[in-house]
Coordinates of C-alpha atoms in Angstrom, one line a residue:
Chain A
M1436 CA 23.0 -20.4 15.9
L1437 CA 21.0 -23.4 16.7
T1438 CA 17.3 -23.7 15.4
N1439 CA 14.6 -24.8 18.1
K1440 CA 14.2 -28.3 16.2
E1441 CA 18.1 -28.9 16.4
Q1442 CA 18.2 -27.9 20.2
E1443 CA 15.3 -30.4 21.0
L1444 CA 17.1 -33.0 19.0
I1445 CA 20.3 -32.5 20.6
S1446 CA 18.6 -32.4 24.3
E1447 CA 16.8 -35.7 23.6
I1448 CA 20.2 -37.3 22.5
R1449 CA 22.1 -35.9 25.5
R1450 CA 19.2 -37.6 27.4
G1451 CA 20.2 -40.7 26.2
N1452 CA 17.5 -41.3 23.5
T1453 CA 19.2 -43.6 21.1
R1454 CA 16.4 -43.1 18.6
A1455 CA 16.7 -39.4 18.5
Y1456 CA 20.6 -39.9 17.6
S1457 CA 19.4 -42.1 14.6
V1458 CA 17.4 -39.2 13.3
F1459 CA 20.5 -37.2 13.6
V1460 CA 22.7 -39.6 11.9
D1461 CA 20.0 -40.0 9.0
Q1462 CA 20.2 -36.1 8.7
Y1463 CA 23.5 -35.9 8.2
K1464 CA 24.9 -39.4 6.9
D1465 CA 25.0 -38.8 3.1
L1466 CA 27.0 -35.5 3.5
V1467 CA 29.3 -36.7 5.8
F1468 CA 29.9 -40.1 3.7
T1469 CA 30.2 -38.0 0.5
L1470 CA 32.8 -35.5 2.4
A1471 CA 34.8 -38.9 3.4
L1472 CA 34.5 -40.6 0.0
R1473 CA 36.1 -37.7 -1.7
L1474 CA 38.9 -37.2 0.7
L1475 CA 39.5 -40.8 1.1
G1476 CA 38.8 -42.1 -2.5
N1477 CA 37.3 -45.6 -1.3
R1478 CA 33.9 -46.5 -0.3
D1479 CA 34.9 -48.9 2.6
E1480 CA 37.3 -46.6 4.1
A1481 CA 34.7 -43.8 3.7
E1482 CA 32.0 -45.7 5.6
E1483 CA 34.4 -46.6 8.3
A1484 CA 35.4 -43.0 8.6
A1485 CA 31.9 -41.9 8.6
Q1486 CA 31.0 -44.5 11.3
D1487 CA 34.1 -43.1 13.5
T1488 CA 32.8 -39.4 12.8
F1489 CA 29.5 -40.3 14.3
I1490 CA 30.7 -41.9 17.2
K1491 CA 32.8 -39.3 18.0
I1492 CA 30.0 -36.9 17.5
F1493 CA 27.8 -39.0 20.1
N1494 CA 30.5 -38.8 22.6
A1495 CA 31.2 -34.9 22.0
L1496 CA 27.8 -33.8 21.9
E1497 CA 27.9 -33.1 25.5
T1498 CA 30.5 -30.7 25.0
F1499 CA 29.1 -28.8 22.0
K1500 CA 28.3 -25.4 22.9
G1501 CA 26.4 -24.2 19.7
D1502 CA 28.7 -21.6 18.8
S1503 CA 28.7 -22.7 15.2
K1504 CA 26.4 -24.2 13.0
V1505 CA 25.7 -28.0 13.6
S1506 CA 26.5 -28.7 10.3
T1507 CA 29.8 -26.9 10.4
W1508 CA 30.6 -28.9 13.5
V1509 CA 30.1 -32.1 11.9
Y1510 CA 31.9 -31.4 8.7
R1511 CA 34.8 -30.4 11.1
I1512 CA 34.9 -33.6 12.8
A1513 CA 34.3 -35.4 9.6
Y1514 CA 37.2 -33.7 7.8
N1515 CA 39.5 -34.2 10.9
T1516 CA 38.8 -37.9 11.1
C1517 CA 39.5 -38.5 7.7
L1518 CA 42.8 -36.6 7.9
D1519 CA 43.9 -38.6 10.7
R1520 CA 43.1 -41.5 8.7
I1521 CA 45.0 -40.5 5.8
K1522 CA 47.9 -39.5 8.1
K1523 CA 47.8 -43.1 10.0
Y1524 CA 47.7 -45.2 6.7
K1525 CA 50.0 -42.6 5.1
K1526 CA 48.2 -42.8 1.8
E1527 CA 48.8 -40.0 -0.9
R1528 CA 46.7 -39.9 -3.7
L1529 CA 47.5 -38.7 -7.3
H1530 CA 49.5 -35.5 -6.7
V1531 CA 48.7 -32.7 -9.4
D1532 CA 51.1 -30.0 -9.4
V1533 CA 49.5 -26.8 -10.2
D1534 CA 52.6 -25.1 -11.7
Y1535 CA 52.9 -27.8 -14.2
I1536 CA 49.1 -27.7 -15.4
K1537 CA 48.7 -26.6 -18.7
E1538 CA 46.0 -23.7 -19.2
V1539 CA 42.8 -25.5 -19.5
A1540 CA 40.3 -24.0 -21.9
F1541 CA 37.0 -24.2 -19.7
S1542 CA 34.8 -23.5 -22.9
E1543 CA 36.2 -26.6 -24.7
L1544 CA 35.6 -28.7 -21.4
D1545 CA 31.9 -27.0 -21.1
D1546 CA 31.4 -28.2 -24.5
A1547 CA 32.9 -31.6 -24.4
L1548 CA 30.7 -32.1 -20.9
D1549 CA 27.6 -31.2 -23.0
K1550 CA 28.1 -34.0 -25.4
M1551 CA 28.1 -36.5 -22.7
M1552 CA 25.3 -38.3 -21.1
Q1553 CA 24.1 -37.4 -17.7
A1554 CA 25.2 -40.7 -16.3
E1555 CA 28.4 -40.4 -17.9
R1556 CA 28.8 -36.8 -17.0
T1557 CA 28.2 -37.5 -13.2
A1558 CA 30.6 -40.8 -13.3
L1559 CA 33.2 -38.7 -14.7
I1560 CA 32.8 -35.8 -12.2
N1561 CA 33.0 -38.3 -9.2
A1562 CA 36.1 -40.2 -10.6
C1563 CA 38.0 -36.8 -11.1
L1564 CA 37.1 -35.9 -7.4
A1565 CA 38.1 -38.8 -6.3
K1566 CA 41.6 -38.2 -8.0
L1567 CA 42.1 -35.2 -6.6
P1568 CA 44.5 -34.8 -3.4
A1569 CA 42.3 -35.1 -0.2
E1570 CA 42.8 -31.2 0.9
D1571 CA 41.8 -30.0 -2.7
A1572 CA 38.6 -32.4 -2.6
A1573 CA 37.7 -31.3 0.8
V1574 CA 38.0 -27.5 0.0
I1575 CA 35.8 -27.9 -3.2
T1576 CA 33.3 -30.2 -1.6
L1577 CA 32.9 -28.1 1.7
F1578 CA 32.4 -24.9 -0.6
Y1579 CA 29.2 -26.3 -1.8
F1580 CA 28.0 -28.0 1.4
E1581 CA 28.4 -24.6 3.4
E1582 CA 26.8 -23.0 0.5
K1583 CA 29.8 -20.8 -0.3
N1584 CA 30.0 -19.4 3.1
L1585 CA 33.8 -19.1 3.5
V1586 CA 33.5 -17.9 7.4
E1587 CA 31.7 -21.3 8.2
M1588 CA 34.3 -23.0 6.1
E1589 CA 37.1 -21.2 8.0
K1590 CA 35.7 -22.9 11.5
T1591 CA 35.6 -26.2 9.6
L1592 CA 39.0 -26.1 7.9
G1593 CA 40.7 -24.0 10.5
L1594 CA 42.3 -21.8 7.8
S1595 CA 42.0 -18.2 7.1
V1596 CA 39.5 -16.8 4.5
N1597 CA 42.3 -15.7 2.5
T1598 CA 43.9 -18.9 2.5
I1599 CA 40.8 -20.9 1.5
K1600 CA 40.1 -18.5 -1.3
V1601 CA 43.7 -19.5 -2.9
R1602 CA 43.4 -23.0 -2.0
L1603 CA 39.9 -23.1 -3.9
F1604 CA 41.3 -21.4 -6.9
R1605 CA 44.1 -23.9 -7.1
A1606 CA 41.8 -27.0 -6.5
R1607 CA 39.5 -25.7 -9.2
K1608 CA 42.3 -25.6 -11.6
K1609 CA 43.5 -29.1 -10.5
L1610 CA 40.0 -30.5 -11.1
A1611 CA 39.5 -28.8 -14.6
A1612 CA 42.9 -30.5 -15.5
T1613 CA 42.0 -33.8 -13.9
M1614 CA 38.9 -33.7 -16.0
E1615 CA 40.5 -32.7 -19.2
Q1616 CA 43.1 -35.5 -18.9
S1617 CA 40.2 -38.1 -18.3
M1618 CA 38.4 -36.9 -21.2
E1619 CA 41.4 -36.8 -23.6
R1620 CA 42.1 -40.6 -22.2
E1621 CA 38.6 -41.5 -22.8
M1622 CA 38.6 -40.1 -26.4
L1623 CA 41.8 -42.0 -27.2
D1624 CA 40.1 -45.3 -25.9
N1625 CA 37.1 -44.6 -27.9
N1626 CA 38.9 -43.7 -31.1
G1627 CA 41.8 -46.3 -30.9
Chain B
M1321 CA 44.4 -13.7 -10.5
D1322 CA 42.0 -12.5 -13.3
K1323 CA 38.8 -11.8 -11.8
Q1324 CA 37.0 -12.3 -14.8
E1325 CA 38.6 -15.7 -15.3
D1326 CA 38.0 -16.6 -11.9
K1327 CA 34.4 -16.1 -12.2
K1328 CA 34.1 -18.1 -15.3
W1329 CA 35.9 -21.1 -13.4
E1330 CA 33.5 -20.6 -10.4
E1331 CA 30.6 -20.7 -12.7
F1332 CA 32.2 -24.2 -14.6
L1333 CA 32.6 -25.6 -11.1
D1334 CA 29.1 -24.7 -9.9
R1335 CA 27.9 -26.6 -12.9
I1336 CA 30.0 -29.6 -12.2
M1337 CA 29.2 -29.8 -8.3
G1338 CA 25.6 -29.1 -9.4
E1339 CA 25.9 -32.6 -10.9
A1340 CA 28.0 -34.4 -8.5
P1341 CA 25.2 -36.1 -6.5
L1342 CA 25.4 -37.0 -2.5
E1343 CA 26.8 -40.5 -2.0
S1344 CA 24.6 -42.8 0.5
P1345 CA 26.5 -45.1 2.6
S1346 CA 25.2 -48.9 3.1
K1347 CA 21.8 -49.5 4.2
D1348 CA 22.5 -50.8 7.7
F1349 CA 24.8 -47.5 8.3
T1350 CA 22.7 -46.1 11.2
A1351 CA 22.0 -49.4 12.7
N1352 CA 25.7 -50.2 12.8
I1353 CA 26.4 -46.9 14.6
L1354 CA 23.8 -47.3 17.1
Q1355 CA 25.1 -50.8 17.8
K1356 CA 28.5 -49.5 18.3
I1357 CA 27.3 -46.9 20.5
E1358 CA 25.4 -49.3 22.7
T1359 CA 28.6 -51.9 22.8
E1360 CA 30.7 -48.9 23.7
S1361 CA 28.2 -47.8 26.7
A1362 CA 28.4 -51.5 27.8
K1363 CA 32.2 -51.9 28.0
A1364 CA 32.2 -48.5 30.0
V1365 CA 30.1 -50.2 32.4
Y1366 CA 32.4 -53.4 32.7
Q1367 CA 35.4 -51.1 32.6
Y1368 CA 38.0 -51.9 35.5
K1369 CA 38.6 -49.0 37.9
P1370 CA 40.9 -49.7 40.7
L1371 CA 39.7 -49.2 44.3
L1372 CA 42.5 -46.8 45.0
S1373 CA 43.5 -44.7 42.1
K1374 CA 47.2 -44.4 41.0
P1375 CA 47.8 -41.0 42.9
V1376 CA 46.2 -42.3 46.2
L1377 CA 48.3 -45.4 45.8
V1378 CA 51.4 -43.3 45.3
G1379 CA 50.7 -41.0 48.0
V1380 CA 50.2 -44.1 50.5
F1381 CA 53.5 -45.5 49.3
I1382 CA 55.3 -42.1 49.8
A1383 CA 53.6 -41.9 53.4
F1384 CA 54.4 -45.3 54.4
A1385 CA 58.0 -44.8 53.1
A1386 CA 58.4 -41.6 55.0
L1387 CA 57.0 -43.1 58.3
M1388 CA 59.2 -46.1 57.7
A1389 CA 62.3 -43.7 57.5
F1390 CA 61.0 -41.6 60.4
V1391 CA 60.9 -44.9 62.7
V1392 CA 64.4 -46.0 61.5
L1393 CA 66.2 -42.6 62.1
K1394 CA 64.2 -42.1 65.5
F1395 CA 64.5 -45.3 67.0
G1396 CA 67.1 -47.5 64.9
G1397 CA 69.8 -44.9 64.5
Q1398 CA 72.3 -45.9 66.7
S1399 CA 73.2 -49.7 67.6
T1400 CA 72.7 -49.2 71.3
E1401 CA 69.4 -47.6 71.2
G1402 CA 65.9 -48.5 70.0
W1403 CA 63.9 -51.7 69.7
F1404 CA 65.3 -52.7 66.3
D1405 CA 68.5 -54.1 67.9
Q1406 CA 66.4 -55.9 70.5
L1407 CA 64.9 -58.5 67.9
Q1408 CA 66.2 -62.2 67.8
W1409 CA 67.2 -62.8 64.1
E1410 CA 68.3 -66.3 64.7
P1411 CA 65.1 -68.4 63.9
N1412 CA 65.0 -72.0 65.3
F1413 CA 63.0 -74.4 62.9
Q1414 CA 64.0 -77.5 64.4
P1415 CA 60.9 -78.3 66.3
I1416 CA 58.6 -77.1 63.2
W1417 CA 60.2 -79.3 60.5
S1418 CA 61.4 -82.3 62.8
W1419 CA 59.0 -84.5 61.3
M1420 CA 60.3 -84.1 57.7
E1421 CA 63.6 -85.4 58.6
Q1422 CA 62.8 -89.0 57.6
Y1423 CA 60.8 -88.1 54.6
T1424 CA 62.0 -88.9 51.0
S1425 CA 60.5 -88.2 47.7
S1426 CA 60.6 -90.0 44.3
N1427 CA 61.9 -87.9 41.3
V1428 CA 58.7 -88.7 39.6
L1429 CA 56.7 -86.8 42.2
L1430 CA 59.1 -84.1 42.3
Y1431 CA 58.7 -83.4 38.4
A1432 CA 55.0 -83.6 38.7
V1433 CA 54.8 -81.0 41.4
L1434 CA 57.3 -78.8 39.4
L1435 CA 55.3 -79.2 36.3
F1436 CA 51.9 -78.6 38.1
G1437 CA 53.7 -75.5 39.3
V1438 CA 54.8 -74.3 36.0
L1439 CA 51.5 -75.0 34.5
F1440 CA 49.5 -73.1 37.2
F1441 CA 51.7 -70.0 36.5
V1442 CA 51.1 -70.2 32.9
Q1443 CA 47.3 -70.5 33.0
L1444 CA 47.1 -67.6 35.5
P1445 CA 47.3 -64.7 32.7
W1446 CA 45.7 -66.9 30.1
L1447 CA 42.5 -67.5 32.5
K1448 CA 42.7 -63.9 33.4
K1449 CA 42.3 -62.7 29.6
Q1450 CA 39.6 -65.2 28.8
L1451 CA 37.5 -64.0 31.7
E1452 CA 37.9 -60.6 30.8
Q1453 CA 37.2 -61.1 27.3
D1454 CA 34.1 -62.8 28.3
L1455 CA 33.0 -59.8 30.5
I1456 CA 33.5 -57.4 27.7
L1457 CA 31.3 -59.5 25.1
K1458 CA 28.6 -59.8 27.8

């Protein structure tokens, strides 16, 4: 599962080479921070959670057997650290109930997105991801981080492939609904 | 789940997520982590480890209690047997403390000694805490 380069880097870290660990952190920090930000919805908290994640990884590296991809292992620790934080502070974000979401016409959404400037679009997407419940944001983010590999996602989330598929479907609908609501609100603000 | 519709949604999400860039943490993120790791390793060096671990202490206590029980049962069970009853329990302090008989102290001295004692026992836990913190910081 591990490439030679990864194996060398991990051996160096295990020997206590902190410089090697800084290379490891630099390699994964953006991915871990983005995942934490989408789960927690707050930069300060995400930074703390990402730091906790890397400290846990450093302490657990001795026991990493290499039976999954390093990235999958890193995401799993990051995901669990964020979930623990959510449980600890009992924070629940906007709850979008999929049963009450009206059917969103994706072609309309697509057109509306086309009309927006790139920067506006990115800001809107980030804002909507931040509004999703943590588990939905996680499932969508990890789907793309793991390059749509559901088997790797199974290891990260500890859920079966079928459950992940269902969650992904619901998360997509929630994201689309949140985007539509945000765009409607923006249009109302612009017009009135 | 309509497969056709699902595919369209997936394509839509591909487009959205393709435009959602990765976020970066603060500039000193990596340096902060390395500093924390080094602080934690330093803490581990100064971490208090008792000379005898808890299980060993419990074992010693049980062995001691068993030995005492054995001694009492074996040698001190009956009132006429064993060395336990031969002990003289009436201590005579007369010769040791006779010089104190004429001594009187003022109330002020008594209060001073009492206060000193109280402050001493208050300072003990406080000083212990301070010293431990200093060790951790170093």
